[in-house]
Short mmCIF file of C-alpha atoms and ligand atoms in Angstrom, two decimals:
data_model
loop_
_atom_site.label_atom_id
_atom_site.label_comp_id
_atom_site.label_asym_id
_atom_site.label_seq_id
_atom_site.Cartn_x
_atom_site.Cartn_y
_atom_site.Cartn_z
CA UNK A 22 -5.02 12.06 -6.13
CA UNK A 23 -3.45 9.82 -8.74
CA UNK A 24 -4.35 6.68 -6.77
CA UNK A 25 -7.99 7.18 -7.81
CA UNK A 26 -9.29 4.50 -10.17
CA UNK A 27 -12.57 5.52 -11.74
CA UNK A 28 -15.60 3.41 -10.71
CA UNK A 29 -13.46 1.63 -8.11
CA UNK A 30 -11.37 3.79 -5.77
CA UNK A 31 -12.88 7.24 -5.48
CA UNK A 32 -13.57 10.05 -3.04
CA UNK A 33 -17.01 11.07 -1.87
CA UNK A 34 -17.62 13.61 0.93
CA UNK A 35 -13.94 13.50 1.74
CA UNK A 36 -14.11 9.74 2.33
CA UNK A 37 -12.49 6.96 0.39
CA UNK A 38 -15.11 4.88 -1.41
CA UNK A 39 -14.53 1.39 -2.78
CA UNK A 40 -17.01 0.48 -5.50
CA UNK A 41 -19.15 3.33 -4.16
CA UNK A 42 -19.12 2.03 -0.57
CA UNK A 43 -17.66 4.26 2.14
CA UNK A 44 -14.48 2.77 3.61
CA UNK A 45 -15.20 4.55 6.90
CA UNK A 46 -18.62 2.89 7.17
CA UNK A 47 -17.03 -0.52 6.58
CA UNK A 48 -14.43 0.22 9.29
CA UNK A 49 -17.17 1.33 11.69
CA UNK A 50 -19.23 -1.78 11.07
CA UNK A 51 -16.45 -4.39 11.05
CA UNK A 52 -13.77 -2.58 13.08
CA UNK A 53 -10.15 -2.72 11.91
CA UNK A 54 -7.88 -4.05 10.64
CA UNK A 55 -10.21 -5.22 7.90
CA UNK A 56 -9.40 -6.17 4.33
CA UNK A 57 -11.88 -5.03 1.70
CA UNK A 58 -12.02 -6.72 -1.72
CA UNK A 59 -13.85 -5.68 -4.86
CA UNK A 60 -15.53 -8.41 -6.87
CA UNK A 61 -15.78 -6.01 -9.80
CA UNK A 62 -12.05 -5.29 -9.75
CA UNK A 63 -11.13 -8.98 -9.57
CA UNK A 64 -13.30 -9.66 -12.62
CA UNK A 65 -11.79 -6.67 -14.39
CA UNK A 66 -8.30 -8.02 -13.70
CA UNK A 67 -9.16 -11.51 -14.98
CA UNK A 68 -10.64 -9.99 -18.13
CA UNK A 69 -7.40 -8.03 -18.57
CA UNK A 70 -5.53 -11.34 -18.50
CA UNK A 71 -8.00 -13.11 -20.78
CA UNK A 72 -7.32 -10.32 -23.31
CA UNK A 73 -4.08 -12.15 -24.04
CA UNK A 74 -6.32 -14.35 -26.24
CA UNK A 75 -6.54 -11.50 -28.72
CA UNK A 76 -2.81 -11.29 -29.34
CA UNK A 77 -1.79 -14.93 -29.58
CA UNK A 78 -2.70 -17.54 -32.13
CA UNK A 79 -3.12 -20.56 -29.86
CA UNK A 80 -5.39 -21.56 -27.00
CA UNK A 81 -5.07 -19.77 -23.66
CA UNK A 82 -5.59 -21.09 -20.14
CA UNK A 83 -5.38 -18.58 -17.29
CA UNK A 84 -4.71 -20.31 -13.96
CA UNK A 85 -4.95 -17.93 -11.01
CA UNK A 86 -2.11 -18.65 -8.53
CA UNK A 87 -3.99 -19.54 -5.36
CA UNK A 88 -1.04 -18.79 -3.12
CA UNK A 89 -1.54 -15.04 -3.65
CA UNK A 90 -4.87 -15.24 -1.83
CA UNK A 91 -6.90 -18.38 -1.31
CA UNK A 92 -9.80 -17.07 0.76
CA UNK A 93 -12.75 -19.20 -0.33
CA UNK A 94 -14.87 -16.27 -1.50
CA UNK A 95 -11.91 -14.97 -3.52
CA UNK A 96 -11.48 -18.40 -5.12
CA UNK A 97 -15.20 -18.45 -5.91
CA UNK A 98 -15.01 -15.01 -7.50
CA UNK A 99 -11.99 -15.98 -9.58
CA UNK A 100 -13.78 -19.13 -10.74
CA UNK A 101 -16.92 -17.20 -11.67
CA UNK A 102 -14.75 -14.79 -13.64
CA UNK A 103 -13.70 -17.70 -15.84
CA UNK A 104 -10.24 -18.41 -14.49
CA UNK A 105 -8.69 -21.82 -13.82
CA UNK A 106 -6.41 -22.39 -10.84
CA UNK A 107 -2.80 -23.08 -9.91
CA UNK A 108 -2.31 -24.71 -6.51
CA UNK A 109 0.82 -25.35 -4.49
CA UNK A 110 -0.16 -27.83 -1.82
CA UNK A 111 -2.65 -30.48 -0.88
CA UNK A 112 -4.41 -27.80 1.15
CA UNK A 113 -4.86 -25.51 -1.84
CA UNK A 114 -6.00 -28.48 -3.94
CA UNK A 115 -8.56 -29.30 -1.25
CA UNK A 116 -9.84 -25.72 -1.23
CA UNK A 117 -10.00 -25.68 -5.04
CA UNK A 118 -12.13 -28.82 -5.22
CA UNK A 119 -14.24 -27.65 -2.29
CA UNK A 120 -15.13 -24.37 -4.05
CA UNK A 121 -16.00 -26.24 -7.22
CA UNK A 122 -13.07 -26.07 -9.64
CA UNK A 123 -13.19 -29.10 -11.95
CA UNK A 124 -9.99 -31.22 -11.95
CA UNK A 125 -9.14 -30.25 -15.53
CA UNK A 126 -9.09 -26.62 -14.37
CA UNK A 127 -6.32 -27.29 -11.84
CA UNK A 128 -2.53 -27.42 -12.07
CA UNK A 129 -0.30 -28.31 -9.13
CA UNK A 130 3.09 -26.69 -8.53
CA UNK A 131 5.62 -27.00 -5.76
CA UNK A 132 9.06 -28.23 -4.81
CA UNK A 133 8.28 -30.61 -1.96
CA UNK A 134 5.13 -32.54 -2.73
CA UNK A 135 4.34 -35.57 -0.60
CA UNK A 136 3.18 -38.91 -1.96
CA UNK A 137 -0.17 -38.18 -0.35
CA UNK A 138 -0.48 -34.90 -2.28
CA UNK A 139 0.58 -36.54 -5.54
CA UNK A 140 -1.97 -39.29 -4.98
CA UNK A 141 -4.75 -36.75 -4.48
CA UNK A 142 -3.74 -34.90 -7.65
CA UNK A 143 -3.57 -38.09 -9.70
CA UNK A 144 -6.80 -39.56 -8.38
CA UNK A 145 -8.64 -36.30 -9.10
CA UNK A 146 -7.06 -36.32 -12.55
CA UNK A 147 -5.94 -32.70 -12.66
CA UNK A 148 -4.72 -30.95 -15.83
CA UNK A 149 -1.04 -31.21 -14.89
CA UNK A 150 1.28 -31.81 -11.98
CA UNK A 151 4.23 -29.48 -12.51
CA UNK A 152 7.16 -31.63 -11.70
CA UNK A 153 10.19 -30.10 -10.01
CA UNK A 154 12.84 -32.83 -10.37
CA UNK A 155 13.63 -36.25 -11.81
CA UNK A 156 13.26 -37.65 -8.30
CA UNK A 157 9.70 -36.31 -8.22
CA UNK A 158 8.94 -37.95 -11.57
CA UNK A 159 9.97 -41.29 -10.10
CA UNK A 160 7.65 -40.60 -7.18
CA UNK A 161 4.81 -39.70 -9.54
CA UNK A 162 5.36 -42.95 -11.44
CA UNK A 163 5.28 -44.91 -8.19
CA UNK A 164 2.04 -43.28 -7.04
CA UNK A 165 0.46 -43.61 -10.47
CA UNK A 166 1.25 -47.32 -10.50
CA UNK A 167 -0.18 -47.62 -7.00
CA UNK A 168 -3.50 -45.91 -7.77
CA UNK A 169 -3.76 -47.33 -11.30
CA UNK A 170 -4.22 -44.00 -13.03
CA UNK A 171 -1.99 -42.16 -15.49
CA UNK A 172 -0.60 -38.84 -14.26
CA UNK A 173 -0.50 -35.68 -16.40
CA UNK A 174 2.80 -33.97 -15.86
CA UNK A 175 4.62 -30.90 -17.06
CA UNK A 176 8.26 -30.27 -16.29
CA UNK A 177 9.41 -27.13 -14.57
CA UNK A 178 12.56 -25.82 -16.19
CA UNK A 179 15.06 -23.28 -14.89
CA UNK A 180 15.67 -21.23 -18.02
CA UNK A 181 18.32 -18.89 -16.57
CA UNK A 182 16.30 -15.78 -17.34
CA UNK A 183 17.32 -12.80 -15.23
CA UNK A 184 14.73 -10.22 -14.15
CA UNK A 185 15.14 -7.02 -12.21
CA UNK A 186 12.75 -7.86 -9.38
CA UNK A 187 13.45 -8.40 -5.67
CA UNK A 188 15.94 -11.30 -5.09
CA UNK A 189 13.32 -13.23 -3.12
CA UNK A 190 10.98 -13.05 -6.10
CA UNK A 191 13.39 -14.27 -8.78
CA UNK A 192 12.64 -17.84 -9.70
CA UNK A 193 14.11 -18.58 -13.11
CA UNK A 194 17.78 -18.89 -12.21
CA UNK A 195 19.85 -21.96 -11.39
CA UNK A 196 20.56 -20.33 -8.06
CA UNK A 197 16.85 -20.33 -7.19
CA UNK A 198 15.41 -23.46 -5.63
CA UNK A 199 12.92 -24.22 -8.39
CA UNK A 200 12.85 -26.68 -11.24
CA UNK A 201 15.26 -28.81 -13.28
CA UNK A 202 17.74 -28.04 -16.05
CA UNK A 203 16.64 -28.66 -19.61
CA UNK A 204 19.24 -31.44 -19.85
CA UNK A 205 17.52 -33.27 -17.01
CA UNK A 206 14.18 -32.68 -18.72
CA UNK A 207 15.47 -34.24 -21.95
CA UNK A 208 16.62 -37.29 -20.04
CA UNK A 209 13.17 -37.54 -18.50
CA UNK A 210 11.49 -37.35 -21.91
CA UNK A 211 13.70 -40.21 -23.04
CA UNK A 212 13.08 -42.31 -19.94
CA UNK A 213 9.29 -41.79 -19.94
CA UNK A 214 8.23 -42.26 -23.55
CA UNK A 215 5.17 -40.55 -25.00
CA UNK A 216 3.12 -43.71 -24.56
CA UNK A 217 4.29 -44.41 -21.02
CA UNK A 218 1.58 -46.16 -19.07
CA UNK A 219 1.98 -44.16 -15.88
CA UNK A 220 3.42 -40.78 -16.68
CA UNK A 221 2.07 -38.52 -19.40
CA UNK A 222 4.57 -35.69 -19.81
CA UNK A 223 2.52 -33.19 -21.75
CA UNK A 224 4.00 -29.77 -21.04
CA UNK A 225 6.89 -27.53 -20.15
CA UNK A 226 6.71 -24.94 -17.41
CA UNK A 227 8.70 -21.98 -16.21
CA UNK A 228 8.06 -18.91 -14.08
CA UNK A 229 10.35 -15.91 -14.37
CA UNK A 230 9.48 -14.42 -10.97
CA UNK A 231 7.04 -12.03 -9.35
CA UNK A 232 6.49 -8.30 -10.05
CA UNK A 233 8.60 -8.62 -13.21
CA UNK A 234 9.26 -4.95 -13.98
CA UNK A 235 9.54 -5.10 -17.78
CA UNK A 236 8.16 -7.09 -20.68
CA UNK A 237 11.36 -8.56 -22.13
CA UNK A 238 11.63 -11.62 -19.86
CA UNK A 239 8.29 -12.84 -21.25
CA UNK A 240 9.61 -12.70 -24.79
CA UNK A 241 12.80 -14.48 -23.78
CA UNK A 242 10.80 -17.07 -21.84
CA UNK A 243 8.30 -17.80 -24.60
CA UNK A 244 11.06 -18.10 -27.20
CA UNK A 245 12.86 -20.45 -24.85
CA UNK A 246 9.78 -22.64 -24.36
CA UNK A 247 8.99 -22.79 -28.08
CA UNK A 248 12.57 -23.71 -28.91
CA UNK A 249 12.53 -26.45 -26.26
CA UNK A 250 9.14 -27.72 -27.45
CA UNK A 251 10.69 -28.36 -30.88
CA UNK A 252 13.84 -29.84 -29.42
CA UNK A 253 11.79 -32.26 -27.33
CA UNK A 254 9.75 -33.28 -30.39
CA UNK A 255 12.82 -33.76 -32.57
CA UNK A 256 14.92 -35.62 -30.05
CA UNK A 257 12.35 -37.70 -28.18
CA UNK A 258 9.17 -37.73 -30.26
CA UNK A 259 7.04 -36.21 -27.51
CA UNK A 260 4.38 -33.86 -28.94
CA UNK A 261 3.63 -31.55 -26.05
CA UNK A 262 0.15 -30.12 -25.62
CA UNK A 263 0.91 -27.14 -23.45
CA UNK A 264 3.49 -24.53 -22.53
CA UNK A 265 3.24 -22.77 -19.19
CA UNK A 266 4.75 -19.30 -19.02
CA UNK A 267 4.12 -18.77 -15.30
CA UNK A 268 2.92 -15.55 -13.70
CA UNK A 269 4.65 -12.47 -12.34
CA UNK A 270 2.82 -9.69 -14.19
CA UNK A 271 3.40 -6.49 -12.25
CA UNK A 272 1.04 -4.22 -10.35
CA UNK A 273 1.64 -0.49 -10.14
CA UNK A 274 2.01 0.15 -6.42
CA UNK A 275 3.16 3.71 -7.14
CA UNK A 276 0.23 5.21 -9.00
CA UNK A 277 0.66 7.98 -6.46
CA UNK A 278 4.27 9.02 -6.95
CA UNK A 279 4.49 11.52 -4.08
CA UNK A 280 6.97 9.29 -2.26
CA UNK A 281 8.79 7.83 -5.26
CA UNK A 282 11.79 10.05 -4.63
CA UNK A 283 11.91 9.01 -0.99
CA UNK A 284 12.87 5.43 -1.83
CA UNK A 285 15.85 4.15 -3.75
CA UNK A 286 15.60 4.30 -7.51
CA UNK A 287 15.60 0.56 -8.02
CA UNK A 288 12.59 0.07 -5.76
CA UNK A 289 10.77 3.09 -7.17
CA UNK A 290 11.06 1.50 -10.62
CA UNK A 291 10.04 -1.92 -9.39
CA UNK A 292 6.92 -0.64 -7.63
CA UNK A 293 5.92 1.60 -10.54
CA UNK A 294 6.05 -1.25 -13.09
CA UNK A 295 3.09 -1.03 -15.38
CA UNK A 296 2.37 -3.06 -18.49
CA UNK A 297 -0.52 -5.28 -19.44
CA UNK A 298 -0.15 -9.04 -19.86
CA UNK A 299 -1.56 -8.65 -23.39
CA UNK A 300 1.14 -6.17 -24.29
CA UNK A 301 3.89 -8.47 -22.96
CA UNK A 302 2.43 -11.49 -24.76
CA UNK A 303 1.89 -9.54 -27.94
CA UNK A 304 5.59 -8.71 -28.05
CA UNK A 305 6.51 -12.28 -27.12
CA UNK A 306 4.23 -13.84 -29.73
CA UNK A 307 5.48 -11.50 -32.46
CA UNK A 308 9.05 -12.47 -31.65
CA UNK A 309 8.34 -16.12 -32.34
CA UNK A 310 5.91 -15.51 -35.19
CA UNK A 311 8.81 -14.72 -37.49
CA UNK A 312 9.73 -18.32 -37.11
CA UNK A 313 7.33 -20.79 -38.57
CA UNK A 314 4.79 -21.01 -35.76
CA UNK A 315 1.95 -22.91 -37.36
CA UNK A 316 2.75 -25.93 -35.24
CA UNK A 317 1.81 -23.87 -32.19
CA UNK A 318 -1.85 -23.61 -33.18
CA UNK A 319 -2.75 -26.75 -31.24
CA UNK A 320 -0.75 -25.79 -28.20
CA UNK A 321 -2.41 -24.38 -25.09
CA UNK A 322 -0.53 -21.52 -23.47
CA UNK A 323 -0.93 -21.41 -19.69
CA UNK A 324 -0.46 -18.32 -17.53
CA UNK A 325 -0.33 -18.38 -13.73
CA UNK A 326 -1.04 -14.83 -12.54
CA UNK A 327 -1.50 -14.19 -8.83
CA UNK A 328 -0.54 -10.64 -7.92
CA UNK A 329 -1.99 -9.09 -11.10
CA UNK A 330 -5.40 -10.61 -10.30
CA UNK A 331 -5.77 -9.75 -6.66
CA UNK A 332 -3.27 -7.10 -5.43
CA UNK A 333 -5.09 -3.92 -6.42
CA UNK A 334 -8.49 -5.45 -5.64
CA UNK A 335 -7.72 -5.46 -1.89
CA UNK A 336 -7.52 -2.53 0.53
CA UNK A 337 -6.47 -2.80 4.16
CA UNK A 338 -8.34 -0.49 6.51
CA UNK A 339 -6.50 0.36 9.70
CA UNK A 340 -7.04 2.70 12.64
CA UNK A 341 -4.50 4.97 14.29
CA UNK A 342 -4.43 3.65 17.86
CA UNK A 343 -1.68 5.81 19.33
CA UNK A 344 0.28 8.94 18.48
CA UNK A 345 3.27 10.79 19.88
CA UNK A 346 5.85 13.41 19.00
CA UNK A 347 9.51 12.78 19.57
CA UNK A 348 12.74 14.49 18.69
CA UNK A 349 14.02 13.27 15.35
CA UNK A 350 17.23 11.29 15.62
CA UNK A 351 18.17 11.81 12.01
CA UNK A 352 21.72 13.11 11.79
CA UNK A 353 22.04 16.75 10.84
CA UNK A 354 18.39 17.45 11.67
CA UNK A 355 18.51 18.97 15.12
CA UNK A 356 15.40 20.29 16.81
CA UNK A 357 13.16 18.46 14.42
CA UNK A 358 10.26 16.48 15.80
CA UNK A 359 8.83 13.32 14.36
CA UNK A 360 5.11 12.74 14.55
CA UNK A 361 4.56 9.05 15.17
CA UNK A 362 1.37 7.19 14.33
CA UNK A 363 0.85 3.66 15.60
CA UNK A 364 -1.75 1.72 13.64
CA UNK A 365 -3.42 -1.65 14.17
CA UNK A 366 -2.05 -3.13 10.90
CA UNK A 367 1.28 -4.87 11.46
CA UNK A 368 3.49 -7.25 9.55
CA UNK A 369 1.53 -10.19 10.90
CA UNK A 370 -1.09 -9.27 8.27
CA UNK A 371 1.24 -7.63 5.71
CA UNK A 372 4.33 -9.78 5.93
CA UNK A 373 5.95 -8.46 2.75
CA UNK A 374 6.20 -5.01 4.31
CA UNK A 375 8.83 -6.51 6.63
CA UNK A 376 10.42 -9.32 4.59
CA UNK A 377 10.59 -7.63 1.19
CA UNK A 378 10.12 -4.02 2.36
CA UNK A 379 7.06 -3.92 0.11
CA UNK A 380 5.44 -0.54 -0.49
CA UNK A 381 1.73 -0.09 0.16
CA UNK A 382 0.51 3.44 -0.43
CA UNK A 383 -1.13 4.91 2.69
CA UNK A 384 -3.96 7.45 2.68
CA UNK A 385 -6.49 8.80 5.12
CA UNK A 386 -9.79 7.04 4.44
CA UNK A 387 -11.82 9.69 6.23
CA UNK A 388 -10.00 12.76 4.90
CA UNK A 389 -9.15 11.40 1.48
CA UNK A 390 -9.71 14.72 -0.26
CA UNK A 391 -7.35 16.75 1.92
CA UNK A 392 -3.78 17.48 0.94
CA UNK A 393 -1.52 14.62 2.01
CA UNK A 394 1.61 16.66 2.67
CA UNK A 395 2.43 16.19 6.35
CA UNK A 396 5.15 13.63 7.09
CA UNK A 397 4.63 10.99 9.80
CA UNK A 398 6.65 8.09 11.09
CA UNK A 399 4.19 5.21 10.86
CA UNK A 400 4.42 1.83 12.56
CA UNK A 401 2.25 -1.16 13.37
CA UNK A 402 1.05 -2.59 16.68
CA UNK A 403 3.43 -5.52 17.17
CA UNK A 404 5.86 -5.75 20.04
CA UNK A 405 8.67 -5.99 17.52
CA UNK A 406 11.00 -3.18 16.40
CA UNK A 407 10.75 -4.37 12.79
CA UNK A 408 7.03 -3.62 12.67
CA UNK A 409 7.39 -0.25 10.97
CA UNK A 410 6.29 1.25 7.65
CA UNK A 411 9.82 2.42 6.81
CA UNK A 412 13.14 0.72 6.19
CA UNK A 413 14.58 0.40 9.66
CA UNK A 414 17.94 -0.68 8.23
CA UNK A 415 18.21 2.63 6.36
CA UNK A 416 18.66 1.15 2.89
CA UNK A 417 15.96 3.43 1.51
CA UNK A 418 13.85 0.56 0.25
CA UNK A 419 10.85 2.27 1.84
CA UNK A 420 10.31 6.01 2.49
CA UNK A 421 11.25 7.17 5.99
CA UNK A 422 7.99 9.12 6.32
CA UNK A 423 4.45 8.72 5.04
CA UNK A 424 2.42 11.69 3.86
CA UNK A 425 -1.04 12.24 5.36
CA UNK A 426 -3.25 15.23 6.15
CA UNK A 427 -2.34 17.59 9.00
CA UNK A 428 -3.14 16.70 12.59
CA UNK A 429 -3.83 12.99 12.26
CA UNK A 430 -4.91 11.77 15.68
CA UNK A 431 -5.83 8.44 17.23
CA UNK A 432 -9.06 6.89 15.85
CA UNK A 433 -8.55 8.21 12.34
CA UNK A 434 -9.20 5.50 9.75
CA UNK A 435 -6.41 5.02 7.22
CA UNK A 436 -6.24 2.82 4.14
CA UNK A 437 -3.32 0.88 2.68
CA UNK A 438 -3.85 0.34 -1.04
CA UNK A 439 -2.96 -2.65 -3.27
CA UNK A 440 -2.95 -5.05 -0.32
CA UNK A 441 -4.80 -7.99 -1.87
CA UNK A 442 -1.88 -10.26 -2.78
CA UNK A 443 0.39 -12.13 -0.36
CA UNK A 444 -1.27 -10.48 2.64
CA UNK A 445 -4.08 -12.49 4.21
CA UNK A 446 -2.51 -15.55 2.55
CA UNK A 447 0.49 -15.10 4.85
CA UNK A 448 -1.07 -13.74 8.04
CA UNK A 449 -0.30 -15.19 11.45
CA UNK A 450 -1.28 -14.64 15.07
CA UNK A 451 1.99 -13.13 16.32
CA UNK A 452 1.47 -11.39 19.67
CA UNK A 453 -1.81 -13.34 19.85
CA UNK A 454 -3.34 -10.77 17.58
CA UNK A 455 -6.71 -11.79 16.24
CA UNK A 456 -6.58 -12.26 12.49
CA UNK A 457 -8.60 -9.63 10.65
CA UNK A 458 -12.03 -9.64 9.11
CA UNK A 459 -12.29 -9.72 5.32
CA UNK A 460 -15.22 -8.33 3.33
CA UNK A 461 -16.04 -8.58 -0.33
CA UNK A 462 -18.01 -5.87 -2.09
CA UNK A 463 -20.23 -7.72 -4.53
CA UNK A 464 -20.95 -6.44 -8.02
CA UNK A 465 -24.42 -5.40 -6.83
CA UNK A 466 -22.86 -3.22 -4.13
CA UNK A 467 -23.62 -5.52 -1.20
CA UNK A 468 -20.87 -5.88 1.38
CA UNK A 469 -20.40 -9.53 2.27
CA UNK A 470 -18.34 -10.74 5.24
CA UNK A 471 -16.09 -13.47 3.79
CA UNK A 472 -13.87 -14.02 6.81
CA UNK A 473 -14.88 -13.21 10.34
CA UNK A 474 -12.33 -11.68 12.68
CA UNK A 475 -10.74 -14.18 15.05
CA UNK A 476 -12.26 -14.37 18.50
CA UNK A 477 -10.07 -14.83 21.59
CA UNK A 478 -11.21 -18.46 21.57
CA UNK A 479 -9.80 -18.85 18.05
CA UNK A 480 -6.37 -18.12 19.49
CA UNK A 481 -6.58 -21.34 21.52
CA UNK A 482 -8.01 -23.58 18.87
CA UNK A 483 -5.03 -25.85 18.23
CA UNK A 484 -3.25 -25.63 21.55
CA UNK A 485 -3.40 -28.63 23.85
CA UNK A 486 -2.76 -28.11 27.54
C1 PLP B 712 4.14 -17.37 -7.16
C2 PLP B 712 4.00 -18.05 -8.46
C3 PLP B 712 3.11 -17.55 -9.40
C4 PLP B 712 2.34 -16.27 -9.22
O1 PLP B 712 3.19 -15.16 -9.25
P1 PLP B 712 2.55 -13.69 -9.27
O2 PLP B 712 3.73 -12.79 -9.22
O3 PLP B 712 1.70 -13.57 -8.07
O4 PLP B 712 1.78 -13.55 -10.54
C5 PLP B 712 2.95 -18.27 -10.56
N1 PLP B 712 3.64 -19.41 -10.79
C6 PLP B 712 4.50 -19.91 -9.90
C7 PLP B 712 5.21 -21.16 -10.20
C8 PLP B 712 4.73 -19.24 -8.70
O5 PLP B 712 5.61 -19.72 -7.85
#
């Protein structure tokens, strides 16, 4: 059972335990689908990111990317673990302030900010608004003038750094929708001088993409930023105070490799990516250290990790609600039957499983110790043919079958692992399905309900009739 993580995901009496708590007991108490988060694991993951401090020779600021999961209890946990925050909307900024992040702990990203959002960011006086275009800089200047407060800004650059991740997760290319060219940035530095009354351009920002499968892009990106920092200083006199390297550190979704051969090679590699942020930054820092880097001592390096903080800290518990056997329609496999399992966890709570064909390893939570060698066709509850745990288009991006113990029947509790990122942050009430409960296992072992399951009444809450 290579998915086991000591002191976190283990097996006791044949049941999956999370921080020592039985997953089956949680499912019985809160029903399913329910997401379970580990406070201990979140803190462990933040500490793993803070370890970057040990390999670089400048200040470090870790800003958890709220979009990965902005449940209030998760934000509180992240804050208590010593992380700052990256937000992407007025709503995330509101949640950040509400949970108690101080303005200087917050940075604000995004391509389509409204004047209202910019005003909120400027009035709060956050660490930096990450500006996406020259047009947005003009807007920031206008709002700053209006509210009578100088805005801290960093410029998001498209560095043209290619990574091998999923096309929807690549963000550093000119063909992606994000950021401005460095030429545009230089023009901005000239137009808004270092002593500009309204706009304080104090940083450069880039983000190479999500689930970046190897370390090299971080080296390329840091070298790029350092080179541009110098160019900006030489050509415009701006002395920048921070460089923001973005997020995208990978999570190993394939610790259990039993199905690695059942998906295409590219995806198997992507999902099995495994390196620590400190290792990537160590390599990146060494690459620039050969250059004279003493002028970097006063720089703050920002990181914006989302997935690597929260993905493996979240488990989705689901129940088999229906089962059937049907003749397999796979060509060349006559007389073969498929055993189908229909769960209560669909793409309305795990959207990436449909949009990006994301792999979440599936195990039996109540027979965790038994051999997982029997293949099943697994699908979710939605009235939608795309709500399946395999690649319906046949591109092999997901395995056709999942491996579970023999004779799985309705009412068996299953667990999908590594479900903490981009899951409950993207959930929706398709088919009028009640959104799930979320619990957090505290460091002291207490199980705290941090989001109650929707009631039927919740399904009506914004409708007017
Ligand atoms: C999504 C995003 C992140 C977080 O990416 P992860 O892969 O979750 O670490 C960080 N920065 C920016 C600008 C993003 O868009």
